Short mmCIF file of N, CA and C in Angstrom, two decimals:
data_model
loop_
_atom_site.label_atom_id
_atom_site.label_comp_id
_atom_site.label_asym_id
_atom_site.label_seq_id
_atom_site.Cartn_x
_atom_site.Cartn_y
_atom_site.Cartn_z
N MET B 1 0.83 -1.18 0.00
CA MET B 1 0.00 0.00 0.00
C MET B 1 0.88 1.25 0.00
N ARG B 2 0.43 2.26 -0.68
CA ARG B 2 1.20 3.49 -0.82
C ARG B 2 1.31 4.25 0.49
N SER B 3 2.48 4.79 0.73
CA SER B 3 2.73 5.59 1.92
C SER B 3 2.61 7.07 1.56
N ASP B 4 2.12 7.86 2.48
CA ASP B 4 1.99 9.30 2.22
C ASP B 4 3.22 10.09 2.65
N LYS B 5 4.25 9.40 3.12
CA LYS B 5 5.45 10.13 3.54
C LYS B 5 6.24 10.61 2.30
N GLU B 6 7.10 11.56 2.52
CA GLU B 6 7.92 12.16 1.46
C GLU B 6 8.70 11.09 0.70
N ASN B 7 8.65 11.14 -0.62
CA ASN B 7 9.34 10.17 -1.46
C ASN B 7 10.13 10.94 -2.52
N ILE B 8 11.44 10.91 -2.39
CA ILE B 8 12.32 11.71 -3.25
C ILE B 8 12.15 11.38 -4.72
N ILE B 9 12.15 10.10 -5.10
CA ILE B 9 12.08 9.75 -6.52
C ILE B 9 10.72 10.11 -7.11
N VAL B 10 9.66 9.96 -6.33
CA VAL B 10 8.33 10.35 -6.82
C VAL B 10 8.31 11.85 -7.08
N ASN B 11 8.85 12.63 -6.15
CA ASN B 11 8.87 14.09 -6.31
C ASN B 11 9.76 14.53 -7.47
N LYS B 12 10.94 13.93 -7.58
CA LYS B 12 11.87 14.32 -8.65
C LYS B 12 11.32 13.99 -10.03
N THR B 13 10.70 12.82 -10.16
CA THR B 13 10.18 12.44 -11.47
C THR B 13 8.95 13.27 -11.84
N PHE B 14 8.17 13.69 -10.85
CA PHE B 14 7.03 14.56 -11.11
C PHE B 14 7.51 15.94 -11.59
N GLY B 15 8.49 16.49 -10.89
CA GLY B 15 9.07 17.78 -11.30
C GLY B 15 9.70 17.71 -12.67
N PHE B 16 10.39 16.60 -12.94
CA PHE B 16 11.01 16.40 -14.25
C PHE B 16 9.96 16.37 -15.34
N ALA B 17 8.85 15.67 -15.08
CA ALA B 17 7.77 15.59 -16.07
C ALA B 17 7.23 16.98 -16.39
N LEU B 18 7.12 17.83 -15.39
CA LEU B 18 6.66 19.21 -15.64
C LEU B 18 7.64 19.96 -16.54
N HIS B 19 8.94 19.76 -16.32
CA HIS B 19 9.94 20.40 -17.17
C HIS B 19 9.93 19.84 -18.59
N ILE B 20 9.68 18.54 -18.71
CA ILE B 20 9.59 17.90 -20.03
C ILE B 20 8.39 18.45 -20.80
N ILE B 21 7.30 18.67 -20.10
CA ILE B 21 6.11 19.25 -20.75
C ILE B 21 6.47 20.62 -21.34
N GLU B 22 7.19 21.43 -20.58
CA GLU B 22 7.61 22.75 -21.06
C GLU B 22 8.49 22.63 -22.31
N PHE B 23 9.47 21.72 -22.25
CA PHE B 23 10.37 21.55 -23.40
C PHE B 23 9.62 21.00 -24.61
N SER B 24 8.71 20.08 -24.38
CA SER B 24 7.89 19.54 -25.47
C SER B 24 7.09 20.64 -26.15
N GLU B 25 6.59 21.58 -25.37
CA GLU B 25 5.84 22.71 -25.93
C GLU B 25 6.71 23.57 -26.85
N ILE B 26 7.97 23.74 -26.46
CA ILE B 26 8.90 24.50 -27.31
C ILE B 26 9.09 23.77 -28.63
N LEU B 27 9.31 22.47 -28.57
CA LEU B 27 9.47 21.67 -29.80
C LEU B 27 8.21 21.73 -30.65
N TYR B 28 7.07 21.62 -30.01
CA TYR B 28 5.79 21.63 -30.72
C TYR B 28 5.57 22.97 -31.43
N LYS B 29 5.87 24.06 -30.74
CA LYS B 29 5.70 25.40 -31.33
C LYS B 29 6.61 25.60 -32.54
N ASN B 30 7.72 24.86 -32.56
CA ASN B 30 8.66 24.95 -33.68
C ASN B 30 8.43 23.83 -34.70
N HIS B 31 7.24 23.24 -34.64
CA HIS B 31 6.78 22.24 -35.62
C HIS B 31 7.61 20.96 -35.63
N ARG B 32 8.15 20.62 -34.49
CA ARG B 32 8.86 19.35 -34.33
C ARG B 32 7.91 18.38 -33.62
N PHE B 33 6.77 18.12 -34.27
CA PHE B 33 5.67 17.39 -33.66
C PHE B 33 6.03 15.98 -33.22
N SER B 34 6.67 15.22 -34.09
CA SER B 34 7.01 13.83 -33.75
C SER B 34 7.97 13.76 -32.57
N LEU B 35 8.97 14.59 -32.60
CA LEU B 35 9.96 14.61 -31.52
C LEU B 35 9.32 15.11 -30.22
N ALA B 36 8.50 16.13 -30.32
CA ALA B 36 7.81 16.65 -29.13
C ALA B 36 6.96 15.56 -28.49
N ASN B 37 6.26 14.81 -29.32
CA ASN B 37 5.41 13.74 -28.82
C ASN B 37 6.24 12.62 -28.19
N GLN B 38 7.33 12.27 -28.83
CA GLN B 38 8.19 11.19 -28.34
C GLN B 38 8.79 11.54 -26.98
N ILE B 39 9.35 12.74 -26.87
CA ILE B 39 9.99 13.14 -25.61
C ILE B 39 8.95 13.37 -24.51
N PHE B 40 7.76 13.82 -24.90
CA PHE B 40 6.68 13.99 -23.95
C PHE B 40 6.29 12.64 -23.36
N LYS B 41 6.12 11.64 -24.22
CA LYS B 41 5.70 10.31 -23.77
C LYS B 41 6.74 9.67 -22.84
N SER B 42 7.99 9.63 -23.28
CA SER B 42 9.01 8.96 -22.47
C SER B 42 9.31 9.75 -21.19
N GLY B 43 9.35 11.07 -21.29
CA GLY B 43 9.70 11.90 -20.13
C GLY B 43 8.65 11.90 -19.04
N THR B 44 7.38 11.83 -19.42
CA THR B 44 6.33 11.80 -18.40
C THR B 44 6.06 10.37 -17.91
N SER B 45 6.44 9.40 -18.70
CA SER B 45 6.23 8.00 -18.33
C SER B 45 7.11 7.57 -17.15
N ILE B 46 8.25 8.22 -17.00
CA ILE B 46 9.16 7.87 -15.90
C ILE B 46 8.43 7.98 -14.56
N GLY B 47 7.86 9.15 -14.33
CA GLY B 47 7.16 9.39 -13.07
C GLY B 47 5.92 8.53 -12.92
N ALA B 48 5.22 8.29 -14.02
CA ALA B 48 4.03 7.45 -13.96
C ALA B 48 4.40 6.03 -13.51
N ASN B 49 5.50 5.51 -14.02
CA ASN B 49 5.93 4.16 -13.63
C ASN B 49 6.46 4.13 -12.20
N VAL B 50 7.16 5.17 -11.79
CA VAL B 50 7.63 5.24 -10.41
C VAL B 50 6.45 5.29 -9.46
N ARG B 51 5.47 6.09 -9.82
CA ARG B 51 4.26 6.21 -8.99
C ARG B 51 3.51 4.87 -8.92
N GLU B 52 3.44 4.21 -10.06
CA GLU B 52 2.78 2.90 -10.11
C GLU B 52 3.52 1.89 -9.23
N ALA B 53 4.85 2.00 -9.20
CA ALA B 53 5.65 1.08 -8.38
C ALA B 53 5.34 1.23 -6.90
N GLN B 54 4.85 2.39 -6.50
CA GLN B 54 4.52 2.62 -5.10
C GLN B 54 3.35 1.73 -4.64
N ASN B 55 2.58 1.24 -5.60
CA ASN B 55 1.45 0.36 -5.30
C ASN B 55 1.69 -1.06 -5.81
N ALA B 56 2.94 -1.43 -5.91
CA ALA B 56 3.28 -2.76 -6.43
C ALA B 56 2.66 -3.86 -5.58
N GLU B 57 2.32 -4.94 -6.26
CA GLU B 57 1.70 -6.08 -5.58
C GLU B 57 2.72 -6.99 -4.90
N SER B 58 3.96 -6.88 -5.34
CA SER B 58 5.02 -7.71 -4.76
C SER B 58 6.36 -7.02 -5.01
N LYS B 59 7.39 -7.57 -4.40
CA LYS B 59 8.74 -7.04 -4.61
C LYS B 59 9.13 -7.16 -6.09
N ALA B 60 8.79 -8.29 -6.70
CA ALA B 60 9.11 -8.49 -8.12
C ALA B 60 8.37 -7.48 -9.00
N ASP B 61 7.13 -7.20 -8.65
CA ASP B 61 6.34 -6.21 -9.38
C ASP B 61 6.96 -4.82 -9.23
N PHE B 62 7.39 -4.49 -8.01
CA PHE B 62 8.06 -3.21 -7.75
C PHE B 62 9.31 -3.07 -8.62
N ILE B 63 10.15 -4.09 -8.60
CA ILE B 63 11.39 -4.06 -9.38
C ILE B 63 11.08 -3.92 -10.87
N HIS B 64 10.08 -4.64 -11.34
CA HIS B 64 9.70 -4.57 -12.76
C HIS B 64 9.29 -3.15 -13.15
N LYS B 65 8.48 -2.51 -12.33
CA LYS B 65 8.01 -1.16 -12.63
C LYS B 65 9.15 -0.13 -12.57
N ILE B 66 10.05 -0.31 -11.63
CA ILE B 66 11.21 0.59 -11.55
C ILE B 66 12.13 0.38 -12.75
N LYS B 67 12.26 -0.87 -13.21
CA LYS B 67 13.05 -1.13 -14.42
C LYS B 67 12.44 -0.42 -15.63
N ILE B 68 11.13 -0.45 -15.74
CA ILE B 68 10.47 0.25 -16.84
C ILE B 68 10.74 1.75 -16.75
N ALA B 69 10.65 2.30 -15.54
CA ALA B 69 10.94 3.72 -15.34
C ALA B 69 12.38 4.03 -15.77
N ALA B 70 13.31 3.15 -15.43
CA ALA B 70 14.72 3.36 -15.81
C ALA B 70 14.90 3.32 -17.33
N LYS B 71 14.19 2.41 -17.99
CA LYS B 71 14.26 2.35 -19.46
C LYS B 71 13.71 3.62 -20.08
N GLU B 72 12.61 4.10 -19.54
CA GLU B 72 12.02 5.34 -20.05
C GLU B 72 12.96 6.53 -19.81
N ALA B 73 13.63 6.52 -18.67
CA ALA B 73 14.58 7.59 -18.36
C ALA B 73 15.76 7.56 -19.34
N ASP B 74 16.22 6.35 -19.64
CA ASP B 74 17.32 6.21 -20.59
C ASP B 74 16.90 6.68 -21.98
N GLU B 75 15.68 6.34 -22.38
CA GLU B 75 15.17 6.80 -23.67
C GLU B 75 15.05 8.32 -23.70
N THR B 76 14.57 8.89 -22.62
CA THR B 76 14.41 10.34 -22.54
C THR B 76 15.77 11.03 -22.65
N GLU B 77 16.76 10.47 -21.97
CA GLU B 77 18.11 11.04 -22.08
C GLU B 77 18.59 11.00 -23.53
N TYR B 78 18.29 9.92 -24.23
CA TYR B 78 18.65 9.81 -25.65
C TYR B 78 18.03 10.96 -26.46
N TRP B 79 16.73 11.19 -26.29
CA TRP B 79 16.05 12.25 -27.04
C TRP B 79 16.62 13.62 -26.69
N LEU B 80 16.93 13.84 -25.41
CA LEU B 80 17.52 15.12 -25.00
C LEU B 80 18.89 15.31 -25.64
N LEU B 81 19.69 14.24 -25.67
CA LEU B 81 21.01 14.32 -26.32
C LEU B 81 20.87 14.59 -27.81
N LEU B 82 19.91 13.94 -28.44
CA LEU B 82 19.66 14.16 -29.86
C LEU B 82 19.32 15.62 -30.13
N CYS B 83 18.47 16.17 -29.32
CA CYS B 83 18.09 17.58 -29.47
C CYS B 83 19.29 18.50 -29.26
N SER B 84 20.11 18.19 -28.28
CA SER B 84 21.26 19.06 -27.99
C SER B 84 22.35 18.98 -29.05
N GLN B 85 22.44 17.85 -29.76
CA GLN B 85 23.49 17.67 -30.75
C GLN B 85 23.09 18.08 -32.16
N SER B 86 21.80 18.17 -32.42
CA SER B 86 21.35 18.51 -33.76
C SER B 86 21.26 20.02 -33.94
N PRO B 87 21.84 20.53 -35.02
CA PRO B 87 21.73 21.98 -35.28
C PRO B 87 20.32 22.39 -35.73
N HIS B 88 19.48 21.41 -36.00
CA HIS B 88 18.13 21.68 -36.51
C HIS B 88 17.06 21.66 -35.42
N LEU B 89 17.47 21.34 -34.20
CA LEU B 89 16.50 21.20 -33.12
C LEU B 89 16.81 22.16 -31.97
N ASP B 90 15.79 22.45 -31.19
CA ASP B 90 15.98 23.28 -30.00
C ASP B 90 16.76 22.47 -28.97
N SER B 91 17.72 23.14 -28.35
CA SER B 91 18.54 22.47 -27.36
C SER B 91 17.88 22.58 -25.98
N PRO B 92 17.81 21.48 -25.26
CA PRO B 92 17.21 21.52 -23.93
C PRO B 92 18.08 22.28 -22.94
N ASP B 93 17.46 22.76 -21.92
CA ASP B 93 18.13 23.44 -20.82
C ASP B 93 19.05 22.44 -20.11
N GLU B 94 20.19 22.89 -19.62
CA GLU B 94 21.12 22.02 -18.90
C GLU B 94 20.47 21.40 -17.67
N LYS B 95 19.47 22.08 -17.11
CA LYS B 95 18.78 21.56 -15.93
C LYS B 95 18.12 20.21 -16.24
N LEU B 96 17.60 20.05 -17.46
CA LEU B 96 16.99 18.77 -17.84
C LEU B 96 18.02 17.65 -17.82
N PHE B 97 19.23 17.94 -18.29
CA PHE B 97 20.29 16.92 -18.28
C PHE B 97 20.68 16.56 -16.86
N PHE B 98 20.78 17.58 -16.01
CA PHE B 98 21.12 17.33 -14.61
C PHE B 98 20.05 16.47 -13.96
N GLU B 99 18.79 16.82 -14.19
CA GLU B 99 17.68 16.08 -13.58
C GLU B 99 17.62 14.63 -14.06
N ILE B 100 17.79 14.40 -15.37
CA ILE B 100 17.68 13.02 -15.87
C ILE B 100 18.84 12.16 -15.39
N LYS B 101 20.01 12.75 -15.29
CA LYS B 101 21.16 11.98 -14.77
C LYS B 101 20.94 11.63 -13.30
N GLU B 102 20.41 12.56 -12.54
CA GLU B 102 20.12 12.31 -11.14
C GLU B 102 19.04 11.22 -10.99
N ILE B 103 18.01 11.29 -11.80
CA ILE B 103 16.94 10.29 -11.78
C ILE B 103 17.49 8.91 -12.13
N LEU B 104 18.33 8.85 -13.16
CA LEU B 104 18.92 7.57 -13.55
C LEU B 104 19.76 6.97 -12.42
N LEU B 105 20.52 7.80 -11.73
CA LEU B 105 21.33 7.32 -10.60
C LEU B 105 20.45 6.80 -9.46
N ILE B 106 19.40 7.54 -9.15
CA ILE B 106 18.51 7.11 -8.06
C ILE B 106 17.81 5.81 -8.43
N LEU B 107 17.30 5.72 -9.66
CA LEU B 107 16.63 4.49 -10.08
C LEU B 107 17.58 3.30 -10.05
N SER B 108 18.81 3.52 -10.47
CA SER B 108 19.82 2.46 -10.45
C SER B 108 20.08 1.99 -9.02
N LYS B 109 20.16 2.94 -8.10
CA LYS B 109 20.39 2.60 -6.69
C LYS B 109 19.18 1.86 -6.11
N ILE B 110 17.98 2.30 -6.45
CA ILE B 110 16.77 1.61 -5.99
C ILE B 110 16.77 0.17 -6.48
N LEU B 111 17.12 -0.03 -7.75
CA LEU B 111 17.15 -1.38 -8.30
C LEU B 111 18.19 -2.25 -7.61
N SER B 112 19.38 -1.70 -7.41
CA SER B 112 20.42 -2.52 -6.80
C SER B 112 20.10 -2.87 -5.35
N THR B 113 19.55 -1.95 -4.59
CA THR B 113 19.21 -2.27 -3.20
C THR B 113 17.97 -3.15 -3.11
N SER B 114 17.05 -3.02 -4.04
CA SER B 114 15.84 -3.84 -4.02
C SER B 114 16.17 -5.29 -4.32
N LYS B 115 17.14 -5.54 -5.17
CA LYS B 115 17.53 -6.90 -5.52
C LYS B 115 18.27 -7.59 -4.39
N ILE B 116 18.97 -6.80 -3.57
CA ILE B 116 19.77 -7.35 -2.46
C ILE B 116 18.86 -7.80 -1.32
N LYS B 117 17.85 -7.02 -1.00
CA LYS B 117 16.98 -7.31 0.14
C LYS B 117 16.19 -8.57 -0.04
#
């Protein structure tokens, strides 16, 4: 059952999703519809999967949902890197890179400690 106490990864992924929505809007306004949609989906999915993991039915279910969140985070980092390297696309704010790297580290730590217990 979900706890109402402060949860760092839930909060960080929610804040990140809000920033991704802003960046997606910039891409959309510049007619980069496919890319805006792709980064919107993967970037907001991270938090959705982390949140879903909070209600996992078992330890294995929790680990599975966190793994999905980690995959989505990795995909999002890919799209952000693509945007930053292409001269034809809007470059994301450095804060997005900092946030996604931090999220990836936290998810990795959650996975490693969850497997040990």
